[in-house]
Amino acid sequence: MSAALIPGVDRILFTEEEIESRIREVAAEISSRYVGKTIKLIGVLKGSIFFLTALARHIEVPVKIDFLGISSFSNKSGAPGVVRIAKDLDDTIEGEDVLLVEDIVDTGFTLRYLLQTLAGRAPNSLSVCTFLDRNSRRIVQVPVDFRCFEIPDRFVVGFGLDYNQLYRNLGYVAVMKLDRSA
Ligand code: IMP
Ligand code: MG
């Protein structure tokens, strides 16, 4: 799907080739950090699935994969940060080396909630790998162990990230126009 065909797209931020090459680097970092262990990759639906599958293919230690689904919504005053699990993991994570895989860490509310929830299930270790990190908008401090790209304060789509559930299937990451109806 070419960027020119998509209404609302301003410019491409990361091409398919840049993404592939950076994912290989991060997978190598992860592989060396987890030598001798089995990683339980936990993907947060739906945004992380493209990243998780690409990453998993390049990790050189054994991996297991599970997913959880969340819904997040604003509270009565319109503030973000209310998160709940809509689809739980299939299996226990007790005693496992868990690597939580996110599409993007923005304010940090989602990640904080997930880390608190998963930490309560007694994994052997719990780390975070995110495809994108928008640190400039962080409201709550959360640990990020592995990241592919730091991004500017603009809304992005592609490689799993959506706008109204669209554009997740783009192979690249693109910045949306400020006026998204354009
Ligand atoms: P946080 O709780 O603010 O860190 O929100 C993270 C979630 O918001 C991500 O998992 C995405 O689902 C969504 N999100 C944040 N920024 C973007 C973006 O630029 N494009 C698409 N989704 C985004
Ligand atoms: Mg997400």
PDB file of N, CA, C and O and ligand atoms in Angstrom, residues 102-111 134 154-157 161-162, ligand 1:
ATOM      1  N   GLU A 102       5.199  -4.091  23.375  1.00  0.00           N
ATOM      2  CA  GLU A 102       4.229  -3.012  23.126  1.00  0.00           C
ATOM      3  C   GLU A 102       4.464  -2.388  21.745  1.00  0.00           C
ATOM      4  O   GLU A 102       5.579  -2.400  21.232  1.00  0.00           O
ATOM      5  N   ASP A 103       3.409  -1.815  21.176  1.00  0.00           N
ATOM      6  CA  ASP A 103       3.556  -1.063  19.938  1.00  0.00           C
ATOM      7  C   ASP A 103       4.166   0.310  20.225  1.00  0.00           C
ATOM      8  O   ASP A 103       5.100   0.745  19.569  1.00  0.00           O
ATOM      9  N   ILE A 104       3.621   0.993  21.231  1.00  0.00           N
ATOM     10  CA  ILE A 104       4.101   2.336  21.551  1.00  0.00           C
ATOM     11  C   ILE A 104       3.868   2.628  23.027  1.00  0.00           C
ATOM     12  O   ILE A 104       2.848   2.229  23.585  1.00  0.00           O
ATOM     13  N   VAL A 105       4.827   3.271  23.638  1.00  0.00           N
ATOM     14  CA  VAL A 105       4.630   3.782  24.995  1.00  0.00           C
ATOM     15  C   VAL A 105       4.522   5.294  24.871  1.00  0.00           C
ATOM     16  O   VAL A 105       5.441   5.956  24.388  1.00  0.00           O
ATOM     17  N   ASP A 106       3.364   5.790  25.297  1.00  0.00           N
ATOM     18  CA  ASP A 106       3.049   7.204  25.126  1.00  0.00           C
ATOM     19  C   ASP A 106       3.011   7.866  26.507  1.00  0.00           C
ATOM     20  O   ASP A 106       4.049   8.216  27.050  1.00  0.00           O
ATOM     21  N   THR A 107       1.823   7.994  27.099  1.00  0.00           N
ATOM     22  CA  THR A 107       1.769   8.572  28.453  1.00  0.00           C
ATOM     23  C   THR A 107       2.369   7.628  29.486  1.00  0.00           C
ATOM     24  O   THR A 107       2.826   8.061  30.539  1.00  0.00           O
ATOM     25  N   GLY A 108       2.318   6.330  29.201  1.00  0.00           N
ATOM     26  CA  GLY A 108       2.842   5.331  30.139  1.00  0.00           C
ATOM     27  C   GLY A 108       1.758   4.682  30.993  1.00  0.00           C
ATOM     28  O   GLY A 108       2.030   3.726  31.708  1.00  0.00           O
ATOM     29  N   PHE A 109       0.525   5.170  30.919  1.00  0.00           N
ATOM     30  CA  PHE A 109      -0.546   4.619  31.759  1.00  0.00           C
ATOM     31  C   PHE A 109      -0.800   3.137  31.464  1.00  0.00           C
ATOM     32  O   PHE A 109      -0.958   2.332  32.380  1.00  0.00           O
ATOM     33  N   THR A 110      -0.838   2.790  30.180  1.00  0.00           N
ATOM     34  CA  THR A 110      -1.121   1.403  29.807  1.00  0.00           C
ATOM     35  C   THR A 110      -0.027   0.490  30.344  1.00  0.00           C
ATOM     36  O   THR A 110      -0.305  -0.545  30.964  1.00  0.00           O
ATOM     37  N   LEU A 111       1.202   0.878  30.108  1.00  0.00           N
ATOM     38  CA  LEU A 111       2.325   0.046  30.527  1.00  0.00           C
ATOM     39  C   LEU A 111       2.381  -0.085  32.047  1.00  0.00           C
ATOM     40  O   LEU A 111       2.632  -1.172  32.571  1.00  0.00           O
ATOM     41  N   ARG A 134       7.413   7.400  22.704  1.00  0.00           N
ATOM     42  CA  ARG A 134       7.213   8.848  22.588  1.00  0.00           C
ATOM     43  C   ARG A 134       7.403   9.440  23.978  1.00  0.00           C
ATOM     44  O   ARG A 134       6.454   9.762  24.693  1.00  0.00           O
ATOM     45  N   ARG A 154       3.983  13.379  17.361  1.00  0.00           N
ATOM     46  CA  ARG A 154       2.995  13.381  16.274  1.00  0.00           C
ATOM     47  C   ARG A 154       2.315  12.022  16.239  1.00  0.00           C
ATOM     48  O   ARG A 154       2.931  11.010  16.571  1.00  0.00           O
ATOM     49  N   PHE A 155       1.053  11.991  15.819  1.00  0.00           N
ATOM     50  CA  PHE A 155       0.305  10.740  15.740  1.00  0.00           C
ATOM     51  C   PHE A 155       0.811   9.917  14.563  1.00  0.00           C
ATOM     52  O   PHE A 155       0.954  10.427  13.455  1.00  0.00           O
ATOM     53  N   VAL A 156       1.097   8.639  14.798  1.00  0.00           N
ATOM     54  CA  VAL A 156       1.649   7.791  13.741  1.00  0.00           C
ATOM     55  C   VAL A 156       0.771   6.558  13.505  1.00  0.00           C
ATOM     56  O   VAL A 156       0.031   6.132  14.392  1.00  0.00           O
ATOM     57  N   VAL A 157       0.871   6.023  12.298  1.00  0.00           N
ATOM     58  CA  VAL A 157       0.143   4.795  11.937  1.00  0.00           C
ATOM     59  C   VAL A 157       1.087   3.841  11.209  1.00  0.00           C
ATOM     60  O   VAL A 157       2.134   4.249  10.705  1.00  0.00           O
ATOM     61  N   LEU A 161       0.168   0.030  14.229  1.00  0.00           N
ATOM     62  CA  LEU A 161      -0.524   1.165  14.858  1.00  0.00           C
ATOM     63  C   LEU A 161      -1.671   1.645  13.978  1.00  0.00           C
ATOM     64  O   LEU A 161      -1.538   1.723  12.756  1.00  0.00           O
ATOM     65  N   ASP A 162      -2.765   1.989  14.612  1.00  0.00           N
ATOM     66  CA  ASP A 162      -3.983   2.309  13.856  1.00  0.00           C
ATOM     67  C   ASP A 162      -4.443   3.741  14.058  1.00  0.00           C
ATOM     68  O   ASP A 162      -4.064   4.420  15.013  1.00  0.00           O
TER      69      ASP A 162
HETATM   70  P1  IMP B   1      -0.340   5.181  26.806  1.00  0.00           P
HETATM   71  O1  IMP B   1      -1.126   4.483  27.862  1.00  0.00           O
HETATM   72  O2  IMP B   1      -0.660   6.637  26.707  1.00  0.00           O
HETATM   73  O3  IMP B   1       1.142   4.947  26.881  1.00  0.00           O
HETATM   74  O4  IMP B   1      -0.949   4.680  25.450  1.00  0.00           O
HETATM   75  C1  IMP B   1      -0.424   3.769  24.642  1.00  0.00           C
HETATM   76  C2  IMP B   1      -1.488   3.347  23.651  1.00  0.00           C
HETATM   77  O5  IMP B   1      -2.113   4.444  22.960  1.00  0.00           O
HETATM   78  C3  IMP B   1      -0.782   2.552  22.606  1.00  0.00           C
HETATM   79  O6  IMP B   1      -0.697   1.192  22.960  1.00  0.00           O
HETATM   80  C4  IMP B   1      -1.614   2.815  21.369  1.00  0.00           C
HETATM   81  O7  IMP B   1      -2.674   1.889  21.314  1.00  0.00           O
HETATM   82  C5  IMP B   1      -2.182   4.199  21.575  1.00  0.00           C
HETATM   83  N1  IMP B   1      -1.380   5.215  20.846  1.00  0.00           N
HETATM   84  C6  IMP B   1      -0.607   6.178  21.397  1.00  0.00           C
HETATM   85  N2  IMP B   1      -0.037   6.949  20.461  1.00  0.00           N
HETATM   86  C7  IMP B   1      -0.430   6.454  19.265  1.00  0.00           C
HETATM   87  C8  IMP B   1      -0.146   6.839  17.889  1.00  0.00           C
HETATM   88  O8  IMP B   1       0.609   7.767  17.567  1.00  0.00           O
HETATM   89  N3  IMP B   1      -0.749   6.079  16.928  1.00  0.00           N
HETATM   90  C9  IMP B   1      -1.576   5.029  17.214  1.00  0.00           C
HETATM   91  N4  IMP B   1      -1.856   4.648  18.490  1.00  0.00           N
HETATM   92  C10 IMP B   1      -1.287   5.357  19.498  1.00  0.00           C
END
